[in-house]
Amino acid sequence: MSEKKRYSDEELEEFRSIINEKLALARRDYSAMMKQLMNKDGNDVDDTSPTYKILEEGSATQSKEELIQLASRQQKFIQGLEAALVRIENKTYGIDRMTGELIPKERLRAVPHATLSVASKQARKH
């Protein structure tokens, strides 16, 4: 029996539904983050104490930077998922881009936008 070179159309459909689900959640979260960033400046109730105001601005700045980082990470995640959908269309989904072998289903279910098996990813780090 020859080793499988790609996932079947049925398997690809299973992955497509996993990805679409994750994509919907990721887009929702990203949208919420962006709304929060847009509203960050307008809804403050100014306190009369100058010290309090400085502390508030400091923490607002920090959480705004964290939110920007999170939003950026979320955007990359969304792009990764979208790219995975393209690979499903091209029937190249789940193929390790270093070895050309199939990435195990368990890994793809956990990390549906993966383009490397765990072994390849570790090999790349070293």
Short mmCIF file of N, CA and C in Angstrom, two decimals:
data_model
loop_
_atom_site.label_atom_id
_atom_site.label_comp_id
_atom_site.label_asym_id
_atom_site.label_seq_id
_atom_site.Cartn_x
_atom_site.Cartn_y
_atom_site.Cartn_z
N MET A 1 0.83 -1.21 0.00
CA MET A 1 0.00 0.00 0.00
C MET A 1 0.87 1.26 0.00
N SER A 2 0.63 2.15 -0.91
CA SER A 2 1.44 3.38 -0.95
C SER A 2 0.97 4.36 0.12
N GLU A 3 1.91 5.14 0.61
CA GLU A 3 1.59 6.11 1.67
C GLU A 3 0.75 7.25 1.09
N LYS A 4 -0.21 7.70 1.88
CA LYS A 4 -1.09 8.79 1.43
C LYS A 4 -0.29 10.07 1.20
N LYS A 5 -0.54 10.72 0.08
CA LYS A 5 0.17 11.96 -0.24
C LYS A 5 -0.65 13.20 0.08
N ARG A 6 -1.97 13.00 0.20
CA ARG A 6 -2.83 14.14 0.56
C ARG A 6 -4.07 13.62 1.26
N TYR A 7 -4.77 14.54 1.94
CA TYR A 7 -6.01 14.16 2.61
C TYR A 7 -7.13 14.06 1.58
N SER A 8 -8.09 13.18 1.84
CA SER A 8 -9.23 12.99 0.94
C SER A 8 -10.13 14.23 0.98
N ASP A 9 -10.99 14.34 0.00
CA ASP A 9 -11.93 15.47 -0.05
C ASP A 9 -12.81 15.50 1.20
N GLU A 10 -13.20 14.32 1.70
CA GLU A 10 -14.03 14.25 2.91
C GLU A 10 -13.25 14.82 4.10
N GLU A 11 -11.99 14.41 4.21
CA GLU A 11 -11.14 14.90 5.30
C GLU A 11 -10.93 16.41 5.18
N LEU A 12 -10.72 16.86 3.95
CA LEU A 12 -10.53 18.29 3.74
C LEU A 12 -11.77 19.07 4.15
N GLU A 13 -12.95 18.50 3.88
CA GLU A 13 -14.20 19.16 4.28
C GLU A 13 -14.30 19.27 5.80
N GLU A 14 -13.86 18.22 6.50
CA GLU A 14 -13.86 18.26 7.97
C GLU A 14 -12.97 19.41 8.45
N PHE A 15 -11.78 19.51 7.84
CA PHE A 15 -10.87 20.59 8.23
C PHE A 15 -11.44 21.96 7.87
N ARG A 16 -12.12 22.03 6.72
CA ARG A 16 -12.71 23.30 6.30
C ARG A 16 -13.72 23.78 7.35
N SER A 17 -14.53 22.86 7.86
CA SER A 17 -15.53 23.30 8.85
C SER A 17 -14.87 23.73 10.16
N ILE A 18 -13.80 23.03 10.57
CA ILE A 18 -13.05 23.43 11.77
C ILE A 18 -12.48 24.84 11.57
N ILE A 19 -11.88 25.06 10.40
CA ILE A 19 -11.26 26.36 10.11
C ILE A 19 -12.31 27.46 10.04
N ASN A 20 -13.42 27.20 9.37
CA ASN A 20 -14.48 28.22 9.27
C ASN A 20 -15.02 28.61 10.64
N GLU A 21 -15.13 27.63 11.51
CA GLU A 21 -15.59 27.89 12.88
C GLU A 21 -14.59 28.79 13.62
N LYS A 22 -13.32 28.41 13.54
CA LYS A 22 -12.27 29.19 14.21
C LYS A 22 -12.17 30.59 13.61
N LEU A 23 -12.36 30.67 12.30
CA LEU A 23 -12.28 31.95 11.59
C LEU A 23 -13.39 32.88 12.04
N ALA A 24 -14.59 32.36 12.19
CA ALA A 24 -15.72 33.18 12.64
C ALA A 24 -15.45 33.75 14.04
N LEU A 25 -14.94 32.91 14.94
CA LEU A 25 -14.62 33.37 16.29
C LEU A 25 -13.47 34.39 16.27
N ALA A 26 -12.45 34.10 15.47
CA ALA A 26 -11.29 34.99 15.40
C ALA A 26 -11.68 36.36 14.86
N ARG A 27 -12.53 36.36 13.82
CA ARG A 27 -12.98 37.64 13.24
C ARG A 27 -13.83 38.41 14.24
N ARG A 28 -14.68 37.69 14.98
CA ARG A 28 -15.51 38.33 16.00
C ARG A 28 -14.64 38.98 17.08
N ASP A 29 -13.64 38.22 17.56
CA ASP A 29 -12.74 38.75 18.59
C ASP A 29 -11.94 39.94 18.08
N TYR A 30 -11.46 39.83 16.83
CA TYR A 30 -10.68 40.92 16.24
C TYR A 30 -11.54 42.18 16.13
N SER A 31 -12.77 42.00 15.70
CA SER A 31 -13.69 43.12 15.56
C SER A 31 -13.93 43.78 16.93
N ALA A 32 -14.11 42.96 17.96
CA ALA A 32 -14.33 43.48 19.32
C ALA A 32 -13.10 44.27 19.79
N MET A 33 -11.91 43.75 19.49
CA MET A 33 -10.67 44.44 19.88
C MET A 33 -10.58 45.79 19.18
N MET A 34 -10.89 45.80 17.88
CA MET A 34 -10.80 47.04 17.12
C MET A 34 -11.81 48.08 17.63
N LYS A 35 -13.02 47.62 17.97
CA LYS A 35 -14.02 48.52 18.53
C LYS A 35 -13.52 49.12 19.84
N GLN A 36 -12.93 48.25 20.67
CA GLN A 36 -12.41 48.70 21.95
C GLN A 36 -11.30 49.73 21.74
N LEU A 37 -10.45 49.50 20.76
CA LEU A 37 -9.37 50.45 20.46
C LEU A 37 -9.92 51.78 19.97
N MET A 38 -10.95 51.73 19.14
CA MET A 38 -11.55 52.95 18.60
C MET A 38 -12.22 53.78 19.71
N ASN A 39 -12.82 53.09 20.67
CA ASN A 39 -13.54 53.78 21.75
C ASN A 39 -12.63 54.15 22.91
N LYS A 40 -11.40 53.68 22.88
CA LYS A 40 -10.47 53.86 24.00
C LYS A 40 -10.36 55.32 24.42
N ASP A 41 -10.39 56.25 23.47
CA ASP A 41 -10.10 57.65 23.79
C ASP A 41 -11.33 58.46 24.21
N GLY A 42 -12.52 58.02 23.84
CA GLY A 42 -13.66 58.89 24.01
C GLY A 42 -14.50 58.77 25.26
N ASN A 43 -14.49 57.62 25.94
CA ASN A 43 -15.49 57.39 26.97
C ASN A 43 -15.02 57.57 28.40
N ASP A 44 -13.88 58.21 28.60
CA ASP A 44 -13.36 58.37 29.97
C ASP A 44 -14.13 59.41 30.74
N VAL A 45 -14.31 59.13 32.03
CA VAL A 45 -14.88 60.12 32.93
C VAL A 45 -13.69 60.73 33.66
N ASP A 46 -13.40 61.98 33.37
CA ASP A 46 -12.22 62.59 33.98
C ASP A 46 -12.39 62.76 35.48
N ASP A 47 -11.39 62.33 36.21
CA ASP A 47 -11.40 62.49 37.66
C ASP A 47 -10.75 63.83 37.99
N THR A 48 -11.16 64.41 39.10
CA THR A 48 -10.63 65.74 39.45
C THR A 48 -9.20 65.65 39.97
N SER A 49 -8.78 64.53 40.53
CA SER A 49 -7.43 64.39 41.07
C SER A 49 -6.42 64.21 39.96
N PRO A 50 -5.43 65.10 39.86
CA PRO A 50 -4.41 64.99 38.80
C PRO A 50 -3.62 63.68 38.90
N THR A 51 -3.30 63.24 40.12
CA THR A 51 -2.54 62.00 40.29
C THR A 51 -3.33 60.82 39.74
N TYR A 52 -4.60 60.78 40.06
CA TYR A 52 -5.48 59.71 39.61
C TYR A 52 -5.51 59.70 38.08
N LYS A 53 -5.60 60.89 37.49
CA LYS A 53 -5.68 61.00 36.04
C LYS A 53 -4.40 60.45 35.39
N ILE A 54 -3.24 60.77 35.97
CA ILE A 54 -1.97 60.29 35.42
C ILE A 54 -1.91 58.76 35.49
N LEU A 55 -2.32 58.20 36.64
CA LEU A 55 -2.32 56.75 36.78
C LEU A 55 -3.26 56.11 35.77
N GLU A 56 -4.43 56.71 35.61
CA GLU A 56 -5.42 56.19 34.66
C GLU A 56 -4.85 56.20 33.25
N GLU A 57 -4.22 57.30 32.86
CA GLU A 57 -3.66 57.41 31.51
C GLU A 57 -2.56 56.39 31.30
N GLY A 58 -1.75 56.19 32.35
CA GLY A 58 -0.67 55.21 32.27
C GLY A 58 -1.19 53.82 32.00
N SER A 59 -2.21 53.42 32.76
CA SER A 59 -2.75 52.07 32.58
C SER A 59 -3.54 51.96 31.28
N ALA A 60 -4.16 53.05 30.87
CA ALA A 60 -4.90 53.05 29.60
C ALA A 60 -3.93 52.86 28.45
N THR A 61 -2.76 53.52 28.53
CA THR A 61 -1.76 53.41 27.48
C THR A 61 -1.24 51.98 27.41
N GLN A 62 -0.95 51.43 28.59
CA GLN A 62 -0.43 50.07 28.61
C GLN A 62 -1.45 49.09 28.04
N SER A 63 -2.69 49.18 28.48
CA SER A 63 -3.67 48.23 27.98
C SER A 63 -3.97 48.47 26.50
N LYS A 64 -3.83 49.70 26.05
CA LYS A 64 -4.03 49.98 24.62
C LYS A 64 -2.92 49.31 23.81
N GLU A 65 -1.68 49.40 24.31
CA GLU A 65 -0.57 48.74 23.61
C GLU A 65 -0.75 47.23 23.59
N GLU A 66 -1.20 46.68 24.72
CA GLU A 66 -1.45 45.24 24.80
C GLU A 66 -2.55 44.84 23.83
N LEU A 67 -3.57 45.67 23.77
CA LEU A 67 -4.70 45.40 22.88
C LEU A 67 -4.25 45.44 21.41
N ILE A 68 -3.39 46.40 21.10
CA ILE A 68 -2.86 46.50 19.73
C ILE A 68 -2.07 45.23 19.39
N GLN A 69 -1.25 44.77 20.35
CA GLN A 69 -0.48 43.54 20.14
C GLN A 69 -1.40 42.34 19.94
N LEU A 70 -2.41 42.25 20.80
CA LEU A 70 -3.38 41.15 20.68
C LEU A 70 -4.09 41.19 19.33
N ALA A 71 -4.51 42.38 18.93
CA ALA A 71 -5.22 42.55 17.66
C ALA A 71 -4.32 42.15 16.50
N SER A 72 -3.05 42.52 16.60
CA SER A 72 -2.09 42.18 15.55
C SER A 72 -1.90 40.67 15.45
N ARG A 73 -1.79 40.02 16.62
CA ARG A 73 -1.67 38.56 16.65
C ARG A 73 -2.92 37.90 16.08
N GLN A 74 -4.06 38.47 16.43
CA GLN A 74 -5.34 37.93 15.96
C GLN A 74 -5.43 38.05 14.44
N GLN A 75 -4.96 39.18 13.93
CA GLN A 75 -4.98 39.41 12.48
C GLN A 75 -4.10 38.38 11.76
N LYS A 76 -2.92 38.09 12.33
CA LYS A 76 -2.04 37.07 11.75
C LYS A 76 -2.70 35.69 11.78
N PHE A 77 -3.41 35.40 12.88
CA PHE A 77 -4.12 34.14 13.03
C PHE A 77 -5.18 34.01 11.95
N ILE A 78 -5.93 35.09 11.73
CA ILE A 78 -6.98 35.11 10.70
C ILE A 78 -6.35 34.87 9.32
N GLN A 79 -5.24 35.54 9.05
CA GLN A 79 -4.56 35.36 7.76
C GLN A 79 -4.08 33.92 7.59
N GLY A 80 -3.59 33.33 8.69
CA GLY A 80 -3.15 31.93 8.65
C GLY A 80 -4.30 30.99 8.34
N LEU A 81 -5.46 31.25 8.95
CA LEU A 81 -6.64 30.43 8.69
C LEU A 81 -7.14 30.60 7.26
N GLU A 82 -7.12 31.84 6.77
CA GLU A 82 -7.54 32.10 5.39
C GLU A 82 -6.63 31.40 4.39
N ALA A 83 -5.33 31.42 4.69
CA ALA A 83 -4.35 30.74 3.82
C ALA A 83 -4.60 29.23 3.85
N ALA A 84 -5.00 28.70 5.01
CA ALA A 84 -5.31 27.27 5.11
C ALA A 84 -6.50 26.92 4.23
N LEU A 85 -7.49 27.80 4.17
CA LEU A 85 -8.66 27.56 3.29
C LEU A 85 -8.23 27.50 1.83
N VAL A 86 -7.28 28.34 1.45
CA VAL A 86 -6.76 28.34 0.08
C VAL A 86 -6.07 27.00 -0.19
N ARG A 87 -5.29 26.51 0.81
CA ARG A 87 -4.61 25.21 0.64
C ARG A 87 -5.64 24.08 0.51
N ILE A 88 -6.77 24.21 1.21
CA ILE A 88 -7.83 23.19 1.06
C ILE A 88 -8.35 23.22 -0.38
N GLU A 89 -8.60 24.42 -0.90
CA GLU A 89 -9.06 24.56 -2.30
C GLU A 89 -8.07 23.92 -3.27
N ASN A 90 -6.77 24.14 -3.01
CA ASN A 90 -5.71 23.63 -3.88
C ASN A 90 -5.38 22.17 -3.61
N LYS A 91 -6.04 21.59 -2.61
CA LYS A 91 -5.80 20.20 -2.18
C LYS A 91 -4.37 19.99 -1.70
N THR A 92 -3.75 21.03 -1.17
CA THR A 92 -2.39 20.90 -0.61
C THR A 92 -2.42 21.05 0.92
N TYR A 93 -3.62 21.12 1.47
CA TYR A 93 -3.77 21.31 2.92
C TYR A 93 -3.24 20.09 3.68
N GLY A 94 -2.56 20.37 4.78
CA GLY A 94 -2.09 19.30 5.66
C GLY A 94 -0.80 18.64 5.20
N ILE A 95 -0.17 19.23 4.19
CA ILE A 95 1.11 18.69 3.71
C ILE A 95 2.23 19.55 4.28
N ASP A 96 3.16 18.89 4.98
CA ASP A 96 4.30 19.57 5.61
C ASP A 96 5.11 20.27 4.52
N ARG A 97 5.32 21.58 4.67
CA ARG A 97 6.01 22.31 3.60
C ARG A 97 7.51 22.03 3.56
N MET A 98 8.07 21.36 4.59
CA MET A 98 9.49 21.00 4.56
C MET A 98 9.70 19.59 4.01
N THR A 99 8.87 18.65 4.46
CA THR A 99 9.10 17.25 4.11
C THR A 99 8.18 16.74 3.01
N GLY A 100 7.05 17.42 2.80
CA GLY A 100 6.08 16.96 1.81
C GLY A 100 5.21 15.83 2.33
N GLU A 101 5.40 15.45 3.60
CA GLU A 101 4.58 14.39 4.19
C GLU A 101 3.34 14.99 4.83
N LEU A 102 2.36 14.12 5.10
CA LEU A 102 1.13 14.60 5.73
C LEU A 102 1.37 14.96 7.19
N ILE A 103 0.84 16.09 7.59
CA ILE A 103 0.86 16.50 9.00
C ILE A 103 -0.23 15.68 9.70
N PRO A 104 0.07 15.10 10.86
CA PRO A 104 -0.96 14.29 11.56
C PRO A 104 -2.25 15.07 11.81
N LYS A 105 -3.38 14.36 11.68
CA LYS A 105 -4.69 14.98 11.87
C LYS A 105 -4.83 15.65 13.24
N GLU A 106 -4.28 15.01 14.28
CA GLU A 106 -4.40 15.56 15.63
C GLU A 106 -3.81 16.97 15.68
N ARG A 107 -2.66 17.14 15.04
CA ARG A 107 -2.01 18.47 15.02
C ARG A 107 -2.88 19.46 14.26
N LEU A 108 -3.42 19.04 13.13
CA LEU A 108 -4.24 19.94 12.33
C LEU A 108 -5.54 20.32 13.03
N ARG A 109 -6.07 19.39 13.82
CA ARG A 109 -7.29 19.72 14.57
C ARG A 109 -6.97 20.75 15.65
N ALA A 110 -5.80 20.64 16.24
CA ALA A 110 -5.39 21.58 17.30
C ALA A 110 -4.92 22.91 16.71
N VAL A 111 -4.15 22.83 15.63
CA VAL A 111 -3.59 24.02 14.97
C VAL A 111 -3.92 23.93 13.48
N PRO A 112 -5.16 24.30 13.12
CA PRO A 112 -5.61 24.06 11.74
C PRO A 112 -4.86 24.85 10.67
N HIS A 113 -4.09 25.87 11.06
CA HIS A 113 -3.35 26.64 10.06
C HIS A 113 -1.89 26.19 9.97
N ALA A 114 -1.55 25.07 10.63
CA ALA A 114 -0.16 24.57 10.63
C ALA A 114 0.29 24.22 9.22
N THR A 115 1.55 24.55 8.93
CA THR A 115 2.14 24.16 7.63
C THR A 115 3.34 23.25 7.85
N LEU A 116 3.63 22.98 9.13
CA LEU A 116 4.75 22.09 9.49
C LEU A 116 4.28 21.08 10.52
N SER A 117 4.84 19.88 10.47
CA SER A 117 4.59 18.91 11.53
C SER A 117 5.39 19.38 12.75
N VAL A 118 5.13 18.80 13.90
CA VAL A 118 5.87 19.17 15.11
C VAL A 118 7.36 18.91 14.91
N ALA A 119 7.69 17.76 14.28
CA ALA A 119 9.09 17.40 14.05
C ALA A 119 9.80 18.43 13.17
N SER A 120 9.14 18.85 12.10
CA SER A 120 9.73 19.85 11.19
C SER A 120 9.89 21.19 11.90
N LYS A 121 8.91 21.54 12.72
CA LYS A 121 8.97 22.82 13.43
C LYS A 121 10.15 22.81 14.40
N GLN A 122 10.34 21.70 15.10
CA GLN A 122 11.45 21.60 16.04
C GLN A 122 12.79 21.58 15.30
N ALA A 123 12.83 20.90 14.18
CA ALA A 123 14.06 20.84 13.37
C ALA A 123 14.46 22.24 12.89
N ARG A 124 13.46 23.04 12.56
CA ARG A 124 13.71 24.41 12.09
C ARG A 124 14.29 25.30 13.18
N LYS A 125 13.86 25.03 14.43
CA LYS A 125 14.34 25.84 15.57
C LYS A 125 15.82 25.58 15.85
N HIS A 126 16.28 24.34 15.59
CA HIS A 126 17.66 23.96 15.96
C HIS A 126 18.66 24.23 14.88
#
